[in-house]
Coordinates of C-alpha atoms and ligand atoms in Angstrom, one line a residue:
M40 CA -18.3 16.7 6.9
K41 CA -20.7 14.1 5.4
H42 CA -21.3 14.3 1.7
P43 CA -24.8 13.8 0.5
I44 CA -23.7 11.4 -2.3
V45 CA -25.1 8.3 -0.5
K46 CA -28.7 9.0 0.6
T47 CA -29.2 5.9 2.8
P48 CA -25.8 5.2 4.3
I49 CA -24.2 2.0 3.0
R50 CA -22.7 0.1 5.9
A51 CA -19.3 -1.3 4.9
L52 CA -16.9 -3.4 7.0
F53 CA -13.3 -2.7 5.9
A54 CA -11.1 -5.5 7.0
T55 CA -7.3 -4.9 6.9
S56 CA -4.1 -5.9 8.7
E57 CA -2.5 -2.4 8.7
V58 CA -3.9 1.1 9.2
H59 CA -1.6 4.1 9.4
P60 CA -0.7 5.5 11.9
L61 CA -1.6 2.5 14.1
M62 CA 0.4 -0.1 12.0
K63 CA 2.2 0.3 8.7
T64 CA 4.7 -1.8 6.8
G65 CA 4.0 -0.3 3.4
G66 CA 1.3 1.3 1.2
L67 CA -1.5 -1.0 2.5
G68 CA -1.3 1.0 5.8
D69 CA -1.7 4.3 4.0
V70 CA -4.6 3.1 1.8
S71 CA -6.4 1.5 4.7
S72 CA -6.4 4.8 6.5
S73 CA -7.2 7.3 3.7
L74 CA -9.7 5.3 1.7
P75 CA -12.1 4.7 4.6
Q76 CA -11.9 8.4 5.4
A77 CA -12.7 9.3 1.8
L78 CA -15.6 6.8 1.8
C79 CA -16.8 8.3 5.1
A80 CA -16.7 11.8 3.6
L81 CA -19.0 10.4 0.8
G82 CA -21.5 9.3 3.4
V83 CA -20.6 5.6 3.7
D84 CA -21.0 4.2 7.2
V85 CA -17.6 2.5 7.1
R86 CA -16.0 0.7 10.0
I87 CA -12.5 -0.6 9.9
V88 CA -11.5 -3.9 11.6
M89 CA -7.9 -4.7 12.3
P90 CA -5.8 -6.8 14.8
A91 CA -5.0 -5.2 18.1
Y92 CA -1.2 -5.5 17.8
A93 CA 0.8 -4.5 20.9
D94 CA 2.2 -1.5 19.1
T95 CA -1.2 -0.4 17.8
L96 CA -2.6 -0.4 21.4
A97 CA 0.4 1.6 22.5
R98 CA -0.3 4.2 19.7
L99 CA -4.0 4.5 20.3
Q100 CA -4.8 6.9 23.1
T101 CA -8.2 5.6 24.0
W102 CA -10.3 2.6 23.3
R103 CA -13.0 0.6 25.1
P104 CA -14.0 -3.1 25.2
R105 CA -17.1 -3.6 23.1
S106 CA -17.9 -7.3 23.1
E107 CA -16.6 -10.7 23.9
L108 CA -16.2 -13.5 21.3
F109 CA -15.7 -17.2 21.8
I110 CA -14.4 -18.9 18.7
P111 CA -12.9 -22.4 18.8
P112 CA -10.0 -23.3 18.6
F113 CA -8.9 -19.7 19.4
G114 CA -10.8 -19.4 22.7
R115 CA -12.3 -16.3 24.2
F116 CA -11.2 -12.8 23.3
T117 CA -12.4 -9.2 23.2
L118 CA -13.4 -6.8 20.4
L119 CA -12.3 -3.3 21.2
E120 CA -13.8 -0.1 19.8
A121 CA -12.0 3.2 19.1
L122 CA -11.8 6.0 16.5
L123 CA -9.1 6.1 13.8
P124 CA -6.9 9.0 15.0
R125 CA -7.7 12.4 13.5
S126 CA -10.9 11.1 11.9
E127 CA -14.5 10.2 12.4
V128 CA -14.0 6.6 11.3
P129 CA -14.9 3.9 13.8
L130 CA -12.3 1.2 14.4
L131 CA -12.8 -2.3 15.7
L132 CA -9.8 -4.2 17.0
V133 CA -9.5 -7.9 17.5
D134 CA -7.8 -8.2 20.9
H135 CA -6.2 -11.7 21.1
P136 CA -2.9 -12.6 22.7
L137 CA -1.7 -13.8 19.2
F138 CA -1.7 -10.1 18.3
S139 CA -1.5 -8.1 21.5
E140 CA 1.4 -9.9 23.0
R141 CA 3.8 -9.2 20.1
T142 CA 5.6 -6.1 19.2
G143 CA 7.2 -5.0 15.9
N144 CA 6.4 -6.1 12.4
P145 CA 2.9 -7.6 12.2
Y146 CA 4.0 -10.5 9.9
N147 CA 7.6 -11.2 10.7
A148 CA 9.7 -11.9 13.8
S149 CA 12.8 -9.7 14.3
T150 CA 14.8 -12.3 12.4
G151 CA 12.9 -11.2 9.3
H152 CA 11.2 -14.6 9.0
A153 CA 7.4 -14.9 9.0
W154 CA 5.9 -15.8 12.4
P155 CA 5.4 -19.6 12.3
D156 CA 1.8 -19.2 13.5
N157 CA 0.6 -16.7 10.8
A158 CA -2.0 -19.2 9.5
E159 CA -3.5 -19.3 12.9
R160 CA -3.3 -15.5 13.5
F161 CA -5.0 -14.5 10.3
A162 CA -7.5 -17.3 10.4
L163 CA -8.5 -16.0 13.9
F164 CA -8.7 -12.5 12.4
S165 CA -10.9 -13.7 9.6
R166 CA -13.1 -15.6 12.0
A167 CA -13.6 -12.6 14.2
C168 CA -14.5 -10.5 11.1
E169 CA -16.9 -13.1 10.0
R170 CA -18.8 -12.8 13.3
I171 CA -19.1 -9.0 12.8
A172 CA -20.2 -9.5 9.2
L173 CA -22.9 -11.9 10.3
N174 CA -24.1 -9.6 13.1
Q175 CA -23.0 -12.2 15.7
A176 CA -20.6 -9.9 17.6
S177 CA -23.2 -8.0 19.8
L178 CA -22.5 -4.7 18.0
E179 CA -26.0 -3.9 16.9
W180 CA -24.6 -3.1 13.5
Q181 CA -24.5 -5.4 10.5
P182 CA -22.6 -4.3 7.4
D183 CA -24.3 -4.4 4.0
L184 CA -21.0 -5.4 2.4
V185 CA -17.5 -6.5 3.4
H186 CA -14.4 -5.0 1.8
A187 CA -11.3 -7.2 2.4
N188 CA -7.7 -6.4 1.7
D189 CA -4.9 -8.8 0.7
W190 CA -4.4 -12.4 1.9
Q191 CA -4.7 -11.5 5.6
S192 CA -8.5 -11.2 5.3
G193 CA -8.9 -13.6 2.3
L194 CA -10.3 -16.5 4.4
L195 CA -13.0 -14.2 5.7
L196 CA -14.6 -14.0 2.2
A197 CA -14.5 -17.8 1.7
L198 CA -16.1 -18.2 5.1
L199 CA -18.8 -15.7 4.2
K200 CA -19.5 -17.4 0.8
E201 CA -20.2 -20.6 2.8
Q202 CA -23.1 -18.8 4.5
Q203 CA -24.7 -17.9 1.2
S204 CA -27.6 -15.4 1.4
S205 CA -27.3 -14.8 5.1
A206 CA -23.9 -13.2 4.6
P207 CA -23.3 -9.7 3.0
P208 CA -21.7 -9.6 -0.4
S209 CA -18.0 -8.9 -0.5
L210 CA -15.1 -7.4 -2.5
I211 CA -11.4 -7.9 -2.1
T212 CA -8.7 -5.5 -3.0
I213 CA -5.4 -7.0 -4.0
H214 CA -2.5 -4.7 -3.0
N215 CA 0.2 -7.1 -3.9
L216 CA -0.4 -10.5 -5.6
A217 CA 3.1 -11.7 -4.6
Y218 CA 2.0 -12.3 -1.0
Q219 CA -0.7 -15.0 -0.9
G220 CA -0.7 -16.4 2.6
V221 CA 0.2 -20.0 1.6
F222 CA 0.1 -22.7 4.4
D223 CA 0.0 -26.5 4.5
H224 CA -3.0 -28.8 4.9
A225 CA -2.2 -29.5 8.5
S226 CA -2.7 -25.7 9.3
F227 CA -6.0 -25.8 7.6
T228 CA -7.1 -28.8 9.7
A229 CA -5.8 -27.3 12.9
M230 CA -7.9 -24.1 12.4
Q231 CA -11.2 -26.1 12.4
L232 CA -12.3 -24.4 9.2
P233 CA -15.3 -25.9 7.4
A234 CA -14.0 -29.0 5.6
N235 CA -15.9 -28.0 2.5
L236 CA -13.5 -25.1 2.0
W237 CA -10.8 -27.6 1.0
Q238 CA -11.4 -27.5 -2.7
P239 CA -10.1 -25.3 -5.6
H240 CA -13.2 -23.1 -5.5
G241 CA -12.4 -22.5 -1.8
V242 CA -9.0 -22.3 -0.3
E243 CA -7.1 -25.2 -1.9
H244 CA -4.4 -24.4 -4.5
W245 CA -2.1 -27.2 -5.7
G246 CA -2.4 -29.1 -2.4
E247 CA -1.9 -26.1 -0.2
M248 CA -4.1 -23.6 1.6
N249 CA -4.0 -20.2 -0.2
C250 CA -5.6 -17.4 1.6
L251 CA -5.6 -14.9 -1.3
K252 CA -7.2 -17.4 -3.6
A253 CA -9.8 -18.0 -0.9
G254 CA -10.5 -14.2 -1.0
I255 CA -10.8 -14.1 -4.8
N256 CA -13.1 -17.1 -4.8
G257 CA -15.3 -15.6 -2.1
A258 CA -15.5 -12.1 -3.5
R259 CA -18.1 -10.7 -5.9
F260 CA -15.5 -8.2 -7.2
V261 CA -11.7 -8.3 -7.2
T262 CA -10.2 -4.9 -7.3
T263 CA -6.5 -4.0 -7.5
V264 CA -4.8 -0.7 -7.1
S265 CA -4.1 0.4 -10.6
P266 CA -5.6 -0.3 -14.0
T267 CA -2.3 -1.5 -15.5
Y268 CA -1.7 -3.9 -12.6
A269 CA -5.3 -5.2 -13.1
R270 CA -4.3 -6.2 -16.7
E271 CA -0.8 -7.4 -15.7
I272 CA -2.0 -9.9 -13.1
Q273 CA -4.0 -11.7 -15.7
T274 CA -0.7 -12.7 -17.5
P275 CA 1.7 -15.5 -16.4
A276 CA 4.5 -12.9 -16.1
F277 CA 2.8 -11.1 -13.2
G278 CA 0.1 -13.6 -12.2
N279 CA 2.1 -15.4 -9.5
G280 CA 0.3 -18.6 -10.3
L281 CA -3.2 -17.1 -10.0
D282 CA -3.4 -15.5 -13.5
G283 CA -5.6 -18.4 -14.7
L284 CA -8.1 -17.8 -12.0
L285 CA -8.0 -14.0 -12.5
R286 CA -8.5 -14.5 -16.3
E287 CA -11.6 -16.6 -15.5
R288 CA -12.9 -13.7 -13.4
Q289 CA -11.8 -11.0 -15.9
N290 CA -15.2 -9.4 -15.9
D291 CA -15.1 -9.0 -12.1
V292 CA -11.5 -7.7 -11.9
V293 CA -11.3 -3.9 -11.7
G294 CA -8.3 -1.6 -11.4
I295 CA -8.8 1.5 -9.3
L296 CA -5.8 3.8 -8.9
N297 CA -4.9 4.6 -5.3
G298 CA -5.0 8.2 -4.1
I299 CA -2.8 9.7 -1.5
D300 CA -3.5 11.7 1.7
V301 CA -3.0 15.1 0.2
E302 CA -3.1 16.8 3.6
E303 CA -0.4 14.6 5.2
W304 CA 1.7 14.9 2.0
D305 CA 1.5 18.7 1.3
P306 CA 4.9 20.4 0.6
A307 CA 3.4 23.8 1.6
H308 CA 2.2 22.7 5.0
D309 CA 4.4 19.8 6.0
P310 CA 5.4 20.2 9.6
T311 CA 8.3 17.7 9.2
L312 CA 10.1 20.0 6.6
P313 CA 12.5 22.8 7.4
H314 CA 11.0 24.9 4.6
G315 CA 7.6 24.7 3.0
F316 CA 7.2 25.3 -0.7
D317 CA 4.8 25.0 -3.6
A318 CA 4.8 25.1 -7.4
D319 CA 5.0 29.0 -7.3
H320 CA 7.9 29.0 -4.9
L321 CA 10.1 26.2 -6.2
A322 CA 13.3 28.0 -5.3
D323 CA 12.4 27.2 -1.6
K324 CA 12.8 23.5 -2.3
L325 CA 16.6 24.2 -2.4
H326 CA 16.5 24.9 1.4
N327 CA 15.2 21.4 1.9
K328 CA 17.9 20.0 -0.3
R329 CA 20.6 21.7 1.7
A330 CA 19.1 20.7 5.0
L331 CA 18.8 17.1 3.9
Q332 CA 22.4 17.1 2.7
H333 CA 23.4 18.4 6.1
E334 CA 21.2 15.9 8.0
L335 CA 22.5 12.9 6.0
G336 CA 26.2 13.9 5.9
L337 CA 26.2 14.6 2.2
E338 CA 28.4 17.2 0.7
E339 CA 26.6 20.6 0.3
D340 CA 26.5 20.7 -3.5
D341 CA 23.6 22.4 -5.2
Q342 CA 24.8 21.2 -8.6
A343 CA 24.6 17.5 -7.9
L344 CA 21.3 15.8 -8.7
L345 CA 20.2 14.4 -5.3
V346 CA 18.4 11.1 -6.0
G347 CA 16.1 9.8 -3.2
L348 CA 15.1 6.2 -2.7
I349 CA 12.7 5.0 0.1
G350 CA 11.0 1.7 0.6
R351 CA 11.0 -1.9 1.7
M352 CA 14.2 -3.6 0.6
A353 CA 12.6 -6.5 -1.2
E354 CA 13.0 -8.3 -4.5
Q355 CA 10.0 -6.4 -5.8
K356 CA 11.7 -3.0 -5.6
G357 CA 14.6 -3.8 -8.0
L358 CA 17.2 -2.5 -5.6
D359 CA 19.7 -5.2 -6.5
M360 CA 19.7 -3.7 -10.0
V361 CA 20.8 -0.3 -8.5
L362 CA 23.6 -2.0 -6.6
K363 CA 24.8 -3.6 -9.9
V364 CA 25.5 -0.2 -11.3
A365 CA 26.4 1.5 -8.1
D366 CA 29.9 2.4 -9.2
A367 CA 28.9 3.4 -12.7
L368 CA 26.2 5.7 -11.2
M369 CA 29.0 7.5 -9.3
D370 CA 30.4 8.6 -12.7
L371 CA 27.4 10.9 -13.0
P372 CA 27.2 14.2 -11.0
I373 CA 24.7 12.8 -8.5
Q374 CA 24.2 12.1 -4.8
I375 CA 22.1 9.3 -3.3
A376 CA 19.9 9.3 -0.2
V377 CA 18.4 6.0 0.8
L378 CA 16.0 5.0 3.6
G379 CA 14.7 1.5 4.0
S380 CA 15.0 -1.9 5.5
G381 CA 14.3 -5.5 4.8
D382 CA 16.5 -8.0 3.0
K383 CA 19.8 -8.2 4.9
A384 CA 21.9 -8.7 1.7
L385 CA 20.4 -5.5 0.2
E386 CA 20.9 -3.6 3.5
T387 CA 24.6 -4.6 3.5
G388 CA 25.0 -3.8 -0.2
F389 CA 23.7 -0.3 0.3
L390 CA 25.8 0.3 3.5
D391 CA 28.9 -0.8 1.6
W392 CA 28.1 1.7 -1.2
M393 CA 27.9 4.4 1.4
D394 CA 31.3 3.4 2.9
R395 CA 32.8 3.5 -0.6
Y396 CA 31.5 7.0 -1.4
P397 CA 31.2 9.0 1.8
G398 CA 29.6 12.4 1.2
R399 CA 27.9 11.2 -1.9
V400 CA 25.9 8.2 -0.8
S401 CA 23.9 8.2 2.4
V402 CA 22.0 5.1 3.6
R403 CA 19.7 4.9 6.6
I404 CA 18.5 1.5 7.5
G405 CA 15.3 1.7 9.5
Y406 CA 11.9 3.3 9.4
S407 CA 11.2 7.0 9.8
E408 CA 8.1 8.9 8.7
G409 CA 9.8 12.3 9.2
L410 CA 12.9 11.4 7.2
A411 CA 10.7 9.9 4.4
H412 CA 9.0 13.3 4.1
R413 CA 12.4 15.2 4.1
I414 CA 13.8 12.9 1.5
E415 CA 10.8 13.4 -0.8
A416 CA 11.1 17.2 -0.3
G417 CA 14.9 17.6 -0.4
S418 CA 15.8 15.2 -3.3
D419 CA 15.8 16.5 -6.8
A420 CA 14.7 13.2 -8.3
F421 CA 13.3 9.9 -6.9
L422 CA 14.3 6.4 -8.1
M423 CA 11.8 3.6 -8.2
P424 CA 13.1 0.7 -10.4
S425 CA 10.4 -1.8 -9.2
R426 CA 10.2 -5.1 -11.0
F427 CA 6.5 -4.9 -10.5
E428 CA 4.4 -2.3 -8.7
P429 CA 0.7 -2.7 -8.0
C430 CA 0.3 1.0 -7.5
G431 CA 3.2 2.6 -5.6
L432 CA 2.7 5.6 -3.4
N433 CA 6.2 7.0 -3.2
Q434 CA 6.2 8.2 -6.9
M435 CA 3.0 10.1 -6.2
Y436 CA 4.5 11.7 -3.1
S437 CA 7.5 12.6 -5.2
L438 CA 5.4 14.2 -8.0
R439 CA 3.6 16.3 -5.3
Y440 CA 6.9 17.4 -3.8
G441 CA 8.4 18.5 -7.2
T442 CA 10.8 15.6 -7.2
P443 CA 10.4 13.9 -10.7
P444 CA 10.4 10.1 -10.4
I445 CA 12.6 7.8 -12.4
V446 CA 10.6 4.6 -12.7
H447 CA 10.2 1.3 -14.5
G448 CA 7.0 1.5 -16.5
V449 CA 4.9 -1.2 -14.8
G450 CA 1.7 -1.2 -12.8
G451 CA 0.8 2.0 -11.1
L452 CA 4.1 3.5 -12.0
K453 CA 3.0 3.4 -15.7
D454 CA -0.3 4.9 -14.8
T455 CA 1.1 7.9 -12.9
V456 CA 4.5 8.8 -14.4
V457 CA 4.7 10.3 -17.9
D458 CA 8.0 10.1 -19.6
T459 CA 9.8 13.3 -20.7
Y460 CA 10.3 13.9 -24.4
D461 CA 9.5 16.6 -26.9
A462 CA 5.8 15.8 -27.3
T463 CA 5.1 15.4 -23.6
L464 CA 7.0 18.6 -22.8
A465 CA 4.9 20.3 -25.4
D466 CA 1.6 19.2 -24.0
N467 CA 2.6 19.7 -20.4
S468 CA 2.2 16.1 -19.4
A469 CA 5.9 15.1 -18.9
N470 CA 6.5 14.6 -15.1
G471 CA 9.3 12.1 -14.8
F472 CA 11.4 9.4 -16.5
V473 CA 10.2 6.0 -17.5
M474 CA 12.4 3.0 -18.2
Q475 CA 10.5 0.7 -20.5
H476 CA 12.6 -2.3 -19.6
L477 CA 14.4 -3.0 -16.4
D478 CA 18.0 -3.8 -16.4
A479 CA 21.1 -2.3 -14.9
H480 CA 21.8 -0.2 -18.0
A481 CA 18.3 1.1 -18.0
I482 CA 18.8 2.5 -14.6
L483 CA 22.0 4.3 -15.7
W484 CA 20.2 5.6 -18.7
G485 CA 17.2 6.8 -16.7
V486 CA 19.3 8.6 -14.1
G487 CA 21.5 10.0 -16.9
R488 CA 18.5 11.5 -18.6
A489 CA 17.3 13.1 -15.4
V490 CA 20.8 14.7 -15.0
E491 CA 20.5 16.0 -18.6
Y492 CA 17.2 17.7 -17.9
F493 CA 18.3 18.9 -14.4
N494 CA 21.0 20.9 -16.1
Q495 CA 18.3 22.7 -18.1
P496 CA 16.5 24.6 -15.3
K497 CA 13.6 25.9 -17.4
L498 CA 12.7 22.4 -18.6
W499 CA 13.3 20.9 -15.2
Q500 CA 10.9 23.3 -13.6
A501 CA 8.3 22.6 -16.2
I502 CA 8.6 18.8 -15.4
Q503 CA 8.3 19.6 -11.7
R504 CA 5.3 21.8 -12.1
N505 CA 3.5 19.2 -14.3
G506 CA 3.8 16.7 -11.5
M507 CA 2.8 19.1 -8.8
A508 CA -0.3 20.1 -10.7
T509 CA -1.7 16.5 -10.7
D510 CA -4.8 15.7 -8.5
F511 CA -3.9 12.7 -6.4
S512 CA -6.7 13.1 -3.9
W513 CA -8.8 10.1 -3.0
K514 CA -12.2 11.4 -4.0
K515 CA -12.1 10.1 -7.6
S516 CA -11.0 6.6 -6.5
A517 CA -13.4 6.5 -3.6
L518 CA -16.3 7.2 -6.0
Q519 CA -15.2 4.2 -8.1
Y520 CA -15.3 2.0 -5.0
L521 CA -18.7 3.4 -4.1
A522 CA -20.0 2.6 -7.6
L523 CA -18.9 -1.1 -7.0
Y524 CA -20.5 -1.1 -3.5
Q525 CA -23.7 0.2 -5.1
R526 CA -23.7 -2.5 -7.8
M527 CA -23.2 -5.2 -5.2
L528 CA -26.1 -4.0 -3.2
D529 CA -28.4 -3.6 -6.2
E530 CA -27.6 -7.2 -7.3
R531 CA -28.3 -8.4 -3.9
K532 CA -31.6 -6.7 -3.8
M533 CA -32.6 -8.3 -7.1
Y534 CA -31.4 -11.7 -5.9
L535 CA -33.4 -11.5 -2.6
A536 CA -36.5 -10.1 -4.3
Ligands
ADP722 P1 4.8 -0.9 -0.8 O1 3.5 -0.8 -0.2 O2 5.0 -1.9 -1.8 O3 5.9 -0.9 0.3 P2 4.2 1.9 -1.6 O4 5.0 2.8 -2.4 O5 2.8 1.7 -2.0 O6 5.1 0.5 -1.6 O7 4.2 2.4 -0.1 C1 5.2 2.4 0.8 C2 4.9 3.3 1.9 O8 5.7 3.0 3.0 C3 5.1 4.8 1.6 O9 4.2 5.6 2.4 C4 6.5 5.0 2.1 O10 6.9 6.3 2.4 C5 6.6 4.1 3.3 N1 7.9 3.6 3.7 C6 8.5 2.5 3.2 N2 9.7 2.3 3.8 C7 9.8 3.3 4.7 C8 10.8 3.6 5.6 N3 11.9 2.9 5.8 N4 10.6 4.7 6.4 C9 9.5 5.5 6.3 N5 8.5 5.2 5.4 C10 8.7 4.1 4.6
GLC723 C1 1.3 -2.8 -2.0 C2 2.0 -2.5 -3.3 C3 2.1 -1.1 -3.6 C4 0.8 -0.4 -3.4 C5 0.3 -0.6 -1.9 C6 -1.0 0.1 -1.6 O1 2.1 -2.9 -0.9 O2 3.3 -3.1 -3.3 O3 2.4 -1.0 -5.0 O4 0.9 1.0 -3.6 O5 0.2 -2.0 -1.7 O6 -2.0 -0.4 -2.4

């Protein structure tokens, strides 16, 4: 399996709060599973560290205690060791009651509100990772570098920076700048963190503790998950108050487009589908459409453009805009299949829509991997009107499943979806529909254009095939991460020499 690209294995600690299939609320879980596997295939000695949530332990078949840690004020707890399922990647789990005695969403209670002790939970996580990074966890393994992800492991990098040359260099990947892990000063004090961290070059941001800022300040490189989002976050419109800091660090900010797990998302060999298909057998996609219509209680209508929509029901995803034109959309010959959960007002709005248009709108509130695959395969088009989208995975799954996406041209959506018009049809790049601005009318316009092309089967199939021909595998992106890892190690060698 190992690829000879890395001659002496680089030891990398990959710290993350979600790893599919052990815990996932969104794309972070997918990336934290497939990127380490791609790095491992390139020869990197990568180990993932994540919290041992109750649900994670229930999903893991085997693990063993590896070492004991004692960290005030969190007390004594265990580091567990396992393998990421269906892979060779070693996994370390921080087994503390703050994680292992709670089920469900890793960040929120069942009310949808954040756990009140999240500052403590992820400070504990960062502290435990710090011990591993400093070779103080009795693992007989010290990483050459640390790769953190999002705010949940941000503090870790600030803690490591405090250790100066005894700590390995680090990089943080921002999957979503909108979530920063902001807590008050009292939380900072309660965590017994080094007092020196309370400054703008550490964790402090406008009088509060900001874990993502801590990560950016501590990291040698700041990566984000698409080139366009890397530029966008340096502007006030997308910077969520950290654009100034990111502009200061512009030479260290790098956009690397996510890949997808092309084995798990393979329309020809997807065990969750009633009928496999590929670009040469596009007609077989219709069986999936009919089966989906049946499963979701939609009318069996081959002529209607079946539009899929999957995701977290959050402000980011622009779903309120869809509800604004819900009735007007029904004037088009379309059906809608929705799967998601989150904001209660959005959930209710979508359920109401279904009640008003039985047989044409189907809404499932909840989380289902299998149904997500069947919607990607059975829909004709996929709607993603995100206000902002750091990368977005669903549009890539759609492209691979011959389901042209209708998207707002921001972030990773802009980097992966090519609008359909004469020139892009002529050069075989057209693969979907891009709304340049986002408002309710743009959504009507975007879906209307998809209907127009759907009624021209030859052109529609060309658009489908263009999307299906794209290479979304992780290798290219993993090589870009590897190049950054290498740079960090080379710089460190020079610094220590
Ligand atoms: P984000 O990370 O912002 O939520 P992405 O498009 O990057 O958006 O990734 C979302 C991931 O979560 C995809 O793998 C998607 O299929 C999955 N997902 C989101 N909501 C659901 C759901 N209700 N059921 C199944 N999968 C879901
Ligand atoms: C975030 C972003 C999404 C991205 C995912 C994985 O949750 O919202 O755009 O694809 O992380 O990087």
